[in-house]
mmCIF file of C-alpha atoms and ligand atoms in Angstrom:
data_model
loop_
_atom_site.group_PDB
_atom_site.id
_atom_site.type_symbol
_atom_site.label_atom_id
_atom_site.label_comp_id
_atom_site.label_asym_id
_atom_site.label_seq_id
_atom_site.Cartn_x
_atom_site.Cartn_y
_atom_site.Cartn_z
ATOM 1 C CA MET A 1 1.536 -12.682 12.321
ATOM 2 C CA GLU A 2 2.550 -16.068 11.036
ATOM 3 C CA ILE A 3 0.286 -18.788 10.675
ATOM 4 C CA GLN A 4 0.475 -22.393 10.952
ATOM 5 C CA ARG A 5 0.310 -24.470 7.329
ATOM 6 C CA PRO A 6 -2.017 -25.981 5.810
ATOM 7 C CA ILE A 7 -4.315 -23.066 7.032
ATOM 8 C CA ASP A 8 -7.417 -23.748 8.564
ATOM 9 C CA ILE A 9 -9.806 -20.477 8.584
ATOM 10 C CA GLU A 10 -11.670 -22.300 11.580
ATOM 11 C CA ALA A 11 -8.610 -21.677 13.870
ATOM 12 C CA CYS A 12 -8.670 -17.848 12.967
ATOM 13 C CA SER A 13 -11.361 -15.075 14.557
ATOM 14 C CA THR A 14 -10.552 -12.594 11.305
ATOM 15 C CA TRP A 15 -8.181 -13.330 8.644
ATOM 16 C CA LEU A 16 -7.089 -11.857 5.627
ATOM 17 C CA GLU A 17 -6.973 -13.960 2.247
ATOM 18 C CA ILE A 18 -3.979 -12.739 0.050
ATOM 19 C CA ASP A 19 -4.228 -13.998 -3.254
ATOM 20 C CA LEU A 20 -0.312 -13.654 -4.676
ATOM 21 C CA GLY A 21 -1.600 -15.160 -8.266
ATOM 22 C CA ALA A 22 -3.838 -11.840 -8.229
ATOM 23 C CA ILE A 23 -0.398 -9.814 -7.722
ATOM 24 C CA LYS A 24 1.531 -11.680 -10.129
ATOM 25 C CA ASN A 25 -1.527 -11.380 -12.800
ATOM 26 C CA ASN A 26 -1.449 -7.429 -11.872
ATOM 27 C CA LEU A 27 2.047 -6.809 -12.126
ATOM 28 C CA ASN A 28 2.229 -8.468 -15.379
ATOM 29 C CA LEU A 29 -0.603 -6.176 -16.501
ATOM 30 C CA LEU A 30 1.252 -3.184 -15.567
ATOM 31 C CA THR A 31 4.470 -4.516 -17.399
ATOM 32 C CA LYS A 32 2.647 -4.858 -20.684
ATOM 33 C CA LEU A 33 0.835 -1.804 -20.284
ATOM 34 C CA THR A 34 3.421 0.289 -19.710
ATOM 35 C CA GLY A 35 6.311 -1.602 -21.737
ATOM 36 C CA ARG A 36 8.268 -0.888 -18.323
ATOM 37 C CA PRO A 37 9.960 -2.686 -15.745
ATOM 38 C CA VAL A 38 7.736 -2.310 -12.692
ATOM 39 C CA MET A 39 9.315 -1.436 -9.490
ATOM 40 C CA PRO A 40 6.510 -2.981 -6.686
ATOM 41 C CA VAL A 41 6.397 -0.737 -3.613
ATOM 42 C CA VAL A 42 5.667 -2.611 -0.716
ATOM 43 C CA LYS A 43 6.053 0.202 1.920
ATOM 44 C CA ALA A 44 3.723 -0.188 5.112
ATOM 45 C CA ASN A 45 3.849 -4.196 4.905
ATOM 46 C CA ALA A 46 2.786 -4.075 1.337
ATOM 47 C CA TYR A 47 -0.014 -1.691 1.776
ATOM 48 C CA GLY A 48 -1.002 -4.523 4.797
ATOM 49 C CA HIS A 49 -0.618 -7.386 2.679
ATOM 50 C CA GLY A 50 2.417 -8.468 3.790
ATOM 51 C CA LEU A 51 5.764 -7.328 3.268
ATOM 52 C CA ILE A 52 7.885 -10.939 2.881
ATOM 53 C CA GLU A 53 5.224 -13.095 1.272
ATOM 54 C CA VAL A 54 4.158 -10.038 -1.525
ATOM 55 C CA SER A 55 8.308 -8.882 -2.357
ATOM 56 C CA LYS A 56 8.997 -12.902 -2.616
ATOM 57 C CA ALA A 57 6.054 -13.290 -5.299
ATOM 58 C CA ALA A 58 7.051 -10.375 -6.837
ATOM 59 C CA VAL A 59 10.963 -11.222 -7.433
ATOM 60 C CA GLU A 60 9.453 -14.726 -8.689
ATOM 61 C CA ALA A 61 7.106 -12.743 -11.034
ATOM 62 C CA GLY A 62 10.376 -11.247 -12.160
ATOM 63 C CA VAL A 63 11.039 -8.086 -10.852
ATOM 64 C CA ASP A 64 14.465 -6.407 -10.391
ATOM 65 C CA TRP A 65 13.665 -3.825 -8.034
ATOM 66 C CA LEU A 66 11.753 -2.908 -4.769
ATOM 67 C CA GLY A 67 10.551 -0.075 -2.930
ATOM 68 C CA VAL A 68 10.087 0.515 0.113
ATOM 69 C CA ALA A 69 9.755 4.175 2.753
ATOM 70 C CA ARG A 70 12.059 3.020 5.282
ATOM 71 C CA ILE A 71 15.620 1.263 5.545
ATOM 72 C CA GLU A 72 14.002 -0.798 8.252
ATOM 73 C CA GLU A 73 11.587 -2.323 5.607
ATOM 74 C CA ALA A 74 14.867 -2.784 3.229
ATOM 75 C CA LEU A 75 16.778 -4.570 6.046
ATOM 76 C CA ALA A 76 13.525 -6.940 6.997
ATOM 77 C CA LEU A 77 13.374 -7.869 3.176
ATOM 78 C CA ARG A 78 17.228 -8.933 3.218
ATOM 79 C CA ALA A 79 16.731 -10.388 6.517
ATOM 80 C CA ALA A 80 14.040 -12.971 4.731
ATOM 81 C CA GLY A 81 17.105 -13.790 2.262
ATOM 82 C CA VAL A 82 15.394 -11.493 -0.986
ATOM 83 C CA ALA A 83 18.230 -10.569 -3.032
ATOM 84 C CA CYS A 84 16.895 -7.955 -5.616
ATOM 85 C CA LYS A 85 18.042 -4.407 -5.778
ATOM 86 C CA ILE A 86 16.140 -2.091 -2.808
ATOM 87 C CA LEU A 87 15.415 1.789 -3.206
ATOM 88 C CA VAL A 88 14.495 3.488 0.223
ATOM 89 C CA LEU A 89 12.008 5.878 -1.299
ATOM 90 C CA GLY A 90 12.015 8.206 1.898
ATOM 91 C CA TYR A 91 14.612 9.604 4.491
ATOM 92 C CA THR A 92 17.243 7.111 5.882
ATOM 93 C CA PRO A 93 19.037 8.395 9.320
ATOM 94 C CA PRO A 94 22.715 8.466 8.688
ATOM 95 C CA ARG A 95 23.489 5.843 11.243
ATOM 96 C CA ARG A 96 21.859 3.223 9.250
ATOM 97 C CA VAL A 97 23.948 3.919 6.148
ATOM 98 C CA GLY A 98 26.632 1.604 7.303
ATOM 99 C CA ALA A 99 23.631 -1.183 6.998
ATOM 100 C CA ALA A 100 22.751 -0.058 3.666
ATOM 101 C CA VAL A 101 26.288 -0.051 2.195
ATOM 102 C CA GLN A 102 26.545 -3.924 3.582
ATOM 103 C CA GLU A 103 23.367 -5.005 2.311
ATOM 104 C CA GLY A 104 23.403 -3.186 -0.813
ATOM 105 C CA ILE A 105 20.179 -0.912 -0.356
ATOM 106 C CA SER A 106 19.720 2.410 -3.097
ATOM 107 C CA LEU A 107 19.113 5.285 -0.797
ATOM 108 C CA THR A 108 17.084 8.176 -1.533
ATOM 109 C CA VAL A 109 19.454 11.726 -1.202
ATOM 110 C CA TYR A 110 18.057 15.591 -1.871
ATOM 111 C CA ASP A 111 19.905 17.497 0.770
ATOM 112 C CA LYS A 112 23.571 18.410 0.529
ATOM 113 C CA ALA A 113 24.298 18.032 4.227
ATOM 114 C CA VAL A 114 22.480 15.231 4.995
ATOM 115 C CA ALA A 115 23.998 13.462 1.646
ATOM 116 C CA GLN A 116 27.756 14.404 3.040
ATOM 117 C CA THR A 117 26.849 12.550 6.253
ATOM 118 C CA TYR A 118 25.831 9.327 4.221
ATOM 119 C CA ALA A 119 29.314 9.713 2.380
ATOM 120 C CA ASP A 120 31.283 9.937 5.690
ATOM 121 C CA GLU A 121 29.442 7.025 7.022
ATOM 122 C CA ALA A 122 29.687 4.768 3.904
ATOM 123 C CA VAL A 123 33.532 5.496 3.525
ATOM 124 C CA GLN A 124 33.477 4.489 7.205
ATOM 125 C CA ALA A 125 31.691 1.369 6.647
ATOM 126 C CA GLY A 126 34.755 0.771 3.916
ATOM 127 C CA GLY A 127 32.538 0.890 0.832
ATOM 128 C CA SER A 128 30.135 3.406 -0.593
ATOM 129 C CA VAL A 129 26.240 3.733 -0.806
ATOM 130 C CA LYS A 130 24.146 3.400 -3.768
ATOM 131 C CA VAL A 131 21.752 7.180 -4.240
ATOM 132 C CA HIS A 132 18.715 7.877 -6.243
ATOM 133 C CA VAL A 133 18.773 11.787 -6.625
ATOM 134 C CA LYS A 134 15.094 13.269 -5.851
ATOM 135 C CA VAL A 135 14.199 15.925 -8.135
ATOM 136 C CA ASP A 136 10.934 18.042 -6.439
ATOM 137 C CA SER A 137 9.162 18.997 -9.609
ATOM 138 C CA GLY A 138 5.900 19.969 -8.034
ATOM 139 C CA MET A 139 5.152 17.662 -5.586
ATOM 140 C CA GLY A 140 6.395 19.883 -2.249
ATOM 141 C CA ARG A 141 7.981 16.893 -0.291
ATOM 142 C CA LEU A 142 11.226 15.747 -0.897
ATOM 143 C CA GLY A 143 13.789 16.748 -3.463
ATOM 144 C CA VAL A 144 16.155 19.337 -4.674
ATOM 145 C CA PHE A 145 14.302 21.839 -7.361
ATOM 146 C CA PRO A 146 14.916 21.158 -10.837
ATOM 147 C CA GLN A 147 17.177 24.311 -11.258
ATOM 148 C CA ASN A 148 18.952 22.946 -8.675
ATOM 149 C CA ALA A 149 19.524 19.481 -9.647
ATOM 150 C CA VAL A 150 22.844 19.908 -11.964
ATOM 151 C CA GLU A 151 24.842 21.337 -9.116
ATOM 152 C CA PHE A 152 23.868 18.844 -6.656
ATOM 153 C CA VAL A 153 24.312 15.693 -9.021
ATOM 154 C CA ARG A 154 27.466 17.074 -9.893
ATOM 155 C CA TRP A 155 28.426 17.338 -5.925
ATOM 156 C CA LEU A 156 27.202 14.103 -5.280
ATOM 157 C CA LYS A 157 29.773 12.949 -7.991
ATOM 158 C CA GLY A 158 32.453 13.946 -6.527
ATOM 159 C CA GLN A 159 31.909 12.504 -3.240
ATOM 160 C CA ARG A 160 33.658 9.788 -1.969
ATOM 161 C CA GLY A 161 31.432 7.110 -0.655
ATOM 162 C CA LEU A 162 28.807 7.857 -2.958
ATOM 163 C CA ASP A 163 27.374 6.297 -6.428
ATOM 164 C CA VAL A 164 24.807 7.962 -8.021
ATOM 165 C CA GLU A 165 22.212 5.240 -9.237
ATOM 166 C CA ALA A 166 19.432 7.402 -10.577
ATOM 167 C CA VAL A 167 17.582 10.456 -10.842
ATOM 168 C CA PHE A 168 14.057 10.416 -10.023
ATOM 169 C CA THR A 169 10.761 12.689 -9.246
ATOM 170 C CA HIS A 170 7.297 11.936 -7.689
ATOM 171 C CA PHE A 171 3.660 13.029 -9.183
ATOM 172 C CA ALA A 172 1.181 14.973 -7.073
ATOM 173 C CA ARG A 173 -1.822 14.765 -9.026
ATOM 174 C CA ALA A 174 -1.206 12.075 -11.578
ATOM 175 C CA ASP A 175 -4.455 10.574 -9.902
ATOM 176 C CA GLU A 176 -6.533 13.621 -11.357
ATOM 177 C CA PRO A 177 -5.923 13.596 -15.261
ATOM 178 C CA LYS A 178 -8.246 16.751 -15.338
ATOM 179 C CA TYR A 179 -5.552 18.972 -14.220
ATOM 180 C CA ASP A 180 -2.855 19.820 -15.733
ATOM 181 C CA THR A 181 -0.255 19.515 -12.825
ATOM 182 C CA THR A 182 1.455 16.293 -14.124
ATOM 183 C CA ASP A 183 2.270 17.700 -17.565
ATOM 184 C CA GLY A 184 3.874 20.241 -15.890
ATOM 185 C CA GLN A 185 6.129 17.878 -13.611
ATOM 186 C CA ILE A 186 7.294 16.212 -16.687
ATOM 187 C CA GLU A 187 8.237 19.389 -18.104
ATOM 188 C CA LYS A 188 10.118 20.245 -15.551
ATOM 189 C CA PHE A 189 11.918 17.436 -14.548
ATOM 190 C CA ASP A 190 12.761 16.841 -18.327
ATOM 191 C CA GLY A 191 14.182 20.234 -18.042
ATOM 192 C CA ALA A 192 16.452 19.200 -15.463
ATOM 193 C CA LEU A 193 17.550 15.944 -17.011
ATOM 194 C CA SER A 194 18.304 18.175 -20.163
ATOM 195 C CA GLN A 195 20.656 20.014 -18.090
ATOM 196 C CA LEU A 196 22.324 17.213 -16.797
ATOM 197 C CA LYS A 197 23.022 15.970 -20.281
ATOM 198 C CA LYS A 198 24.237 19.389 -21.282
ATOM 199 C CA GLU A 199 26.893 19.003 -18.237
ATOM 200 C CA GLY A 200 27.277 15.390 -19.779
ATOM 201 C CA ILE A 201 25.852 13.691 -16.892
ATOM 202 C CA LYS A 202 23.867 10.482 -18.148
ATOM 203 C CA PRO A 203 21.525 8.923 -14.991
ATOM 204 C CA LYS A 204 22.034 4.952 -14.958
ATOM 205 C CA LEU A 205 18.457 4.931 -14.417
ATOM 206 C CA VAL A 206 15.660 7.855 -14.532
ATOM 207 C CA HIS A 207 12.003 7.302 -13.007
ATOM 208 C CA ALA A 208 9.082 8.854 -12.286
ATOM 209 C CA ALA A 209 5.531 7.471 -12.322
ATOM 210 C CA ASN A 210 3.476 5.874 -9.401
ATOM 211 C CA SER A 211 0.192 3.801 -9.852
ATOM 212 C CA ALA A 212 -1.510 6.912 -11.178
ATOM 213 C CA GLY A 213 1.066 8.065 -13.373
ATOM 214 C CA SER A 214 2.084 4.806 -15.253
ATOM 215 C CA LEU A 215 -1.715 4.583 -16.362
ATOM 216 C CA ASN A 216 -2.166 8.395 -17.650
ATOM 217 C CA TYR A 217 0.874 9.564 -18.097
ATOM 218 C CA PRO A 218 3.306 7.382 -20.956
ATOM 219 C CA ALA A 219 5.661 10.403 -20.920
ATOM 220 C CA GLY A 220 6.209 10.127 -17.465
ATOM 221 C CA ARG A 221 7.189 6.409 -17.820
ATOM 222 C CA TYR A 222 11.104 6.829 -18.143
ATOM 223 C CA ASP A 223 13.153 3.349 -17.429
ATOM 224 C CA LEU A 224 10.898 2.118 -15.025
ATOM 225 C CA VAL A 225 7.704 2.563 -13.050
ATOM 226 C CA ARG A 226 7.072 2.488 -9.164
ATOM 227 C CA CYS A 227 3.575 0.786 -8.810
ATOM 228 C CA GLY A 228 1.813 0.092 -5.879
ATOM 229 C CA ILE A 229 -1.927 0.467 -5.187
ATOM 230 C CA ALA A 230 -2.590 -0.818 -9.254
ATOM 231 C CA MET A 231 -0.292 -4.061 -8.220
ATOM 232 C CA TYR A 232 -2.577 -4.719 -5.420
ATOM 233 C CA GLY A 233 -5.411 -4.784 -7.672
ATOM 234 C CA LEU A 234 -7.379 -1.568 -6.715
ATOM 235 C CA PRO A 235 -7.390 2.092 -8.294
ATOM 236 C CA PRO A 236 -5.517 5.044 -7.607
ATOM 237 C CA SER A 237 -8.241 6.944 -7.040
ATOM 238 C CA PRO A 238 -12.064 7.641 -8.589
ATOM 239 C CA ASP A 239 -10.981 9.670 -11.331
ATOM 240 C CA THR A 240 -8.362 6.806 -12.168
ATOM 241 C CA PRO A 241 -10.214 3.306 -12.510
ATOM 242 C CA LEU A 242 -8.051 0.345 -13.310
ATOM 243 C CA PRO A 243 -8.165 -1.070 -16.701
ATOM 244 C CA GLU A 244 -10.219 -4.733 -17.337
ATOM 245 C CA GLY A 245 -8.356 -7.406 -15.909
ATOM 246 C CA PHE A 246 -6.611 -6.210 -12.669
ATOM 247 C CA MET A 247 -7.939 -8.402 -9.644
ATOM 248 C CA PRO A 248 -7.859 -7.018 -5.508
ATOM 249 C CA ALA A 249 -5.621 -9.276 -3.948
ATOM 250 C CA LEU A 250 -7.119 -9.039 -0.553
ATOM 251 C CA SER A 251 -10.102 -10.253 0.962
ATOM 252 C CA TRP A 252 -10.808 -10.096 4.767
ATOM 253 C CA LYS A 253 -13.307 -12.187 6.462
ATOM 254 C CA THR A 254 -14.237 -13.150 9.861
ATOM 255 C CA HIS A 255 -16.944 -15.908 11.799
ATOM 256 C CA LEU A 256 -20.054 -15.119 13.051
ATOM 257 C CA VAL A 257 -19.638 -16.052 16.686
ATOM 258 C CA SER A 258 -22.802 -15.341 18.432
ATOM 259 C CA LEU A 259 -26.523 -15.273 17.366
ATOM 260 C CA LYS A 260 -29.602 -14.528 19.020
ATOM 261 C CA THR A 261 -33.025 -12.641 19.145
ATOM 262 C CA LEU A 262 -33.364 -9.886 21.313
ATOM 263 C CA PRO A 263 -36.514 -8.370 22.755
ATOM 264 C CA PRO A 264 -37.947 -5.226 21.412
ATOM 265 C CA GLY A 265 -36.208 -2.019 22.934
ATOM 266 C CA HIS A 266 -33.053 -3.849 23.938
ATOM 267 C CA GLY A 267 -29.847 -1.328 23.670
ATOM 268 C CA VAL A 268 -26.844 -3.147 21.434
ATOM 269 C CA SER A 269 -23.422 -2.446 22.095
ATOM 270 C CA TYR A 270 -21.605 0.403 24.428
ATOM 271 C CA ASN A 271 -23.830 3.412 25.029
ATOM 272 C CA PHE A 272 -26.997 2.013 23.477
ATOM 273 C CA GLN A 273 -26.446 3.762 19.811
ATOM 274 C CA TYR A 274 -28.733 1.221 18.685
ATOM 275 C CA PHE A 275 -31.878 -0.259 20.227
ATOM 276 C CA THR A 276 -34.024 -2.677 18.618
ATOM 277 C CA LYS A 277 -37.625 -1.824 17.790
ATOM 278 C CA LYS A 278 -38.652 -5.425 17.809
ATOM 279 C CA ASP A 279 -37.613 -9.120 18.497
ATOM 280 C CA GLU A 280 -34.609 -8.676 16.111
ATOM 281 C CA ARG A 281 -32.034 -10.963 15.284
ATOM 282 C CA ILE A 282 -28.224 -9.701 16.576
ATOM 283 C CA GLY A 283 -24.876 -11.633 15.786
ATOM 284 C CA ALA A 284 -21.629 -10.832 16.803
ATOM 285 C CA ILE A 285 -18.524 -10.977 14.838
ATOM 286 C CA ALA A 286 -15.598 -11.071 15.648
ATOM 287 C CA ILE A 287 -13.530 -7.783 14.250
ATOM 288 C CA GLY A 288 -13.417 -4.285 15.866
ATOM 289 C CA TYR A 289 -11.404 -0.821 15.590
ATOM 290 C CA ALA A 290 -8.452 -2.782 16.399
ATOM 291 C CA ASP A 291 -8.135 -4.692 13.480
ATOM 292 C CA GLY A 292 -8.519 -1.703 11.395
ATOM 293 C CA PHE A 293 -12.387 -1.546 11.224
ATOM 294 C CA ARG A 294 -14.010 2.062 11.639
ATOM 295 C CA ARG A 295 -15.813 3.029 15.126
ATOM 296 C CA ARG A 296 -18.717 4.459 13.007
ATOM 297 C CA ALA A 297 -22.374 4.483 12.098
ATOM 298 C CA GLY A 298 -23.513 2.861 8.890
ATOM 299 C CA ASN A 299 -20.750 -0.237 8.235
ATOM 300 C CA PHE A 300 -21.983 -3.232 6.282
ATOM 301 C CA VAL A 301 -20.838 -6.774 6.042
ATOM 302 C CA LEU A 302 -21.710 -9.508 4.192
ATOM 303 C CA VAL A 303 -23.607 -12.946 5.452
ATOM 304 C CA ARG A 304 -24.722 -15.562 3.383
ATOM 305 C CA GLY A 305 -23.951 -13.365 0.309
ATOM 306 C CA LYS A 306 -26.125 -10.298 1.698
ATOM 307 C CA ARG A 307 -25.557 -7.175 2.837
ATOM 308 C CA VAL A 308 -26.295 -6.080 6.538
ATOM 309 C CA PRO A 309 -25.957 -3.537 8.554
ATOM 310 C CA VAL A 310 -23.585 -3.347 11.712
ATOM 311 C CA VAL A 311 -25.716 -2.119 14.431
ATOM 312 C CA GLY A 312 -24.633 -0.038 17.545
ATOM 313 C CA ALA A 313 -20.834 1.086 18.285
ATOM 314 C CA VAL A 314 -18.126 -1.197 16.898
ATOM 315 C CA CYS A 315 -16.142 -2.103 19.914
ATOM 316 C CA MET A 316 -12.294 -3.261 19.941
ATOM 317 C CA ASP A 317 -12.386 -6.664 19.160
ATOM 318 C CA GLN A 318 -16.396 -6.999 17.961
ATOM 319 C CA CYS A 319 -19.098 -5.356 16.606
ATOM 320 C CA MET A 320 -22.999 -6.545 16.506
ATOM 321 C CA VAL A 321 -24.921 -7.078 13.084
ATOM 322 C CA GLN A 322 -28.783 -6.925 12.017
ATOM 323 C CA LEU A 323 -29.401 -10.184 10.915
ATOM 324 C CA ASP A 324 -33.587 -10.019 10.138
ATOM 325 C CA ASP A 325 -32.824 -10.427 6.427
ATOM 326 C CA VAL A 326 -30.853 -13.464 6.755
ATOM 327 C CA PRO A 327 -32.872 -16.239 8.475
ATOM 328 C CA GLU A 328 -30.261 -18.455 7.182
ATOM 329 C CA ALA A 329 -27.737 -17.577 8.734
ATOM 330 C CA HIS A 330 -26.087 -19.594 11.188
ATOM 331 C CA ILE A 331 -23.772 -19.398 14.220
ATOM 332 C CA GLN A 332 -19.545 -19.352 12.781
ATOM 333 C CA ASP A 333 -20.842 -18.276 9.203
ATOM 334 C CA GLU A 334 -18.327 -16.992 7.189
ATOM 335 C CA VAL A 335 -18.486 -13.111 7.097
ATOM 336 C CA VAL A 336 -16.750 -10.625 4.632
ATOM 337 C CA LEU A 337 -15.637 -7.392 5.479
ATOM 338 C CA ILE A 338 -13.843 -6.964 2.155
ATOM 339 C CA GLY A 339 -14.316 -8.945 -0.582
ATOM 340 C CA ARG A 340 -16.978 -11.103 -2.428
ATOM 341 C CA GLN A 341 -19.548 -13.620 -0.981
ATOM 342 C CA GLY A 342 -21.853 -14.754 -3.623
ATOM 343 C CA ASN A 343 -23.129 -12.442 -5.588
ATOM 344 C CA GLU A 344 -22.437 -9.465 -3.564
ATOM 345 C CA MET A 345 -18.778 -7.623 -2.836
ATOM 346 C CA ILE A 346 -17.342 -4.797 -0.796
ATOM 347 C CA SER A 347 -14.472 -3.446 -1.925
ATOM 348 C CA ALA A 348 -11.440 -1.688 0.063
ATOM 349 C CA ASP A 349 -13.270 1.394 -2.297
ATOM 350 C CA ASP A 350 -16.301 0.967 -0.696
ATOM 351 C CA LEU A 351 -14.924 1.131 2.931
ATOM 352 C CA ALA A 352 -13.002 3.954 1.507
ATOM 353 C CA ARG A 353 -15.765 6.310 0.444
ATOM 354 C CA ASP A 354 -17.901 5.296 3.794
ATOM 355 C CA TRP A 355 -15.032 5.906 6.044
ATOM 356 C CA GLY A 356 -14.439 9.535 4.058
ATOM 357 C CA THR A 357 -10.739 8.349 3.174
ATOM 358 C CA ILE A 358 -9.023 6.604 0.114
ATOM 359 C CA ASN A 359 -8.265 2.756 -0.023
ATOM 360 C CA TYR A 360 -5.085 3.236 0.454
ATOM 361 C CA GLU A 361 -5.489 3.931 4.180
ATOM 362 C CA VAL A 362 -8.005 1.248 4.497
ATOM 363 C CA LEU A 363 -5.548 -0.922 3.887
ATOM 364 C CA CYS A 364 -2.577 0.212 5.814
ATOM 365 C CA GLY A 365 -4.995 0.332 8.832
ATOM 366 C CA LEU A 366 -5.460 -3.425 8.498
ATOM 367 C CA ALA A 367 -4.092 -4.258 11.909
ATOM 368 C CA ASP A 368 -0.914 -6.809 12.063
ATOM 369 C CA ARG A 369 -2.655 -8.863 14.641
ATOM 370 C CA VAL A 370 -4.865 -9.928 11.742
ATOM 371 C CA PRO A 371 -3.229 -13.199 10.393
ATOM 372 C CA ARG A 372 -2.544 -13.016 6.635
ATOM 373 C CA ILE A 373 -3.318 -16.415 4.358
ATOM 374 C CA TYR A 374 -1.459 -16.824 1.436
ATOM 375 C CA ILE A 375 -2.983 -18.010 -1.843
ATOM 376 C CA LYS A 376 -0.907 -18.991 -4.661
HETATM 377 C C1 LIG B 1 4.330 5.066 -2.070
HETATM 378 C C2 LIG B 1 5.084 5.708 -3.432
HETATM 379 C C3 LIG B 1 4.837 4.918 -4.482
HETATM 380 C C4 LIG B 1 3.380 4.436 -5.149
HETATM 381 O O1 LIG B 1 2.472 4.741 -5.408
HETATM 382 P P1 LIG B 1 1.194 3.982 -5.936
HETATM 383 O O2 LIG B 1 -0.065 5.106 -5.625
HETATM 384 O O3 LIG B 1 0.640 3.354 -4.430
HETATM 385 O O4 LIG B 1 1.292 3.451 -6.816
HETATM 386 C C5 LIG B 1 5.341 5.294 -5.903
HETATM 387 N N1 LIG B 1 6.571 6.175 -5.499
HETATM 388 C C6 LIG B 1 6.908 7.011 -4.499
HETATM 389 C C7 LIG B 1 7.758 7.868 -3.901
HETATM 390 C C8 LIG B 1 5.875 6.271 -3.101
HETATM 391 O O5 LIG B 1 6.537 7.252 -2.286
#
């Protein structure tokens, strides 16, 4: 959703504040820490932060590559005038290959039959499509097995319409450094790379590490690192905290839109999952499960710098908060769902822990209808 500028938060029921300075800061830190160029991963609307704005900020910060999950995301970037190299990390339907040729978008390949259709489509489009060969070194998702890499790459190189640009892999457990899985994946991937070398095949580009891999495994950095979550200023997992200096880029806010005292024994919200025990100050805030909040008990938000409980069922567009501890609360006050207010802070990690999920899912769950406001 586009928002008018200059931005007037009083004009928003709920909004996300995205600090593009934090994104650039985190990118710089990742570049320094790894000593490698960073490919920011901007799939899923840049983890909810906004595909176009985040990508433009990353390009301003000097990146050459962007990573997306789907060709639709890559085409949206081109339509917005983003001209850097773009890699589609997931599957691309063959009928989109013509567009990839035209727009200079790199695709992932790992299956001969599918790659053959890519070659045919590219030739038909009058060009060739750049491809990155995915090796499955242990993730069990996309990719040819390391022992089949040489044969596959040799075959790809023989196809008119295909231009092999890179070889890459993906780590399954880089955020759990207590396991030796990633060392094993690096070893298998290195095995495939040296096999290729023996055959005289030197890929122009080799990449493997996600954020956790970039932080925990120097041997997995190769020619560039593909970072998503760390660029947004959040840790890949509780086992992989971010080093000093990273800044979360996203805050989520709303307004207190109702404030009144309910008498004792009054039900609150659908199905009366909460009853007042005495006179209670009950507020309503303008966010609900349709915005990406969760319809579960035990949520908290910040009002006037204090953590207050959400009471009763979370509705689609609203929910209620118990404000007895915040007598100074006033209707139309700003309320924080993710971010800082006074000395208190709720992080996407806090919500993830409370909701039994990971910070990635909290961010990706933030609905499109919530306007994004960008701070430079
Ligand atoms: C999503 C993704 C990444 C980025 O992962 P983060 O953990 O957010 O850094 C990197 N590579 C691939 C293939 C991905 O799908």
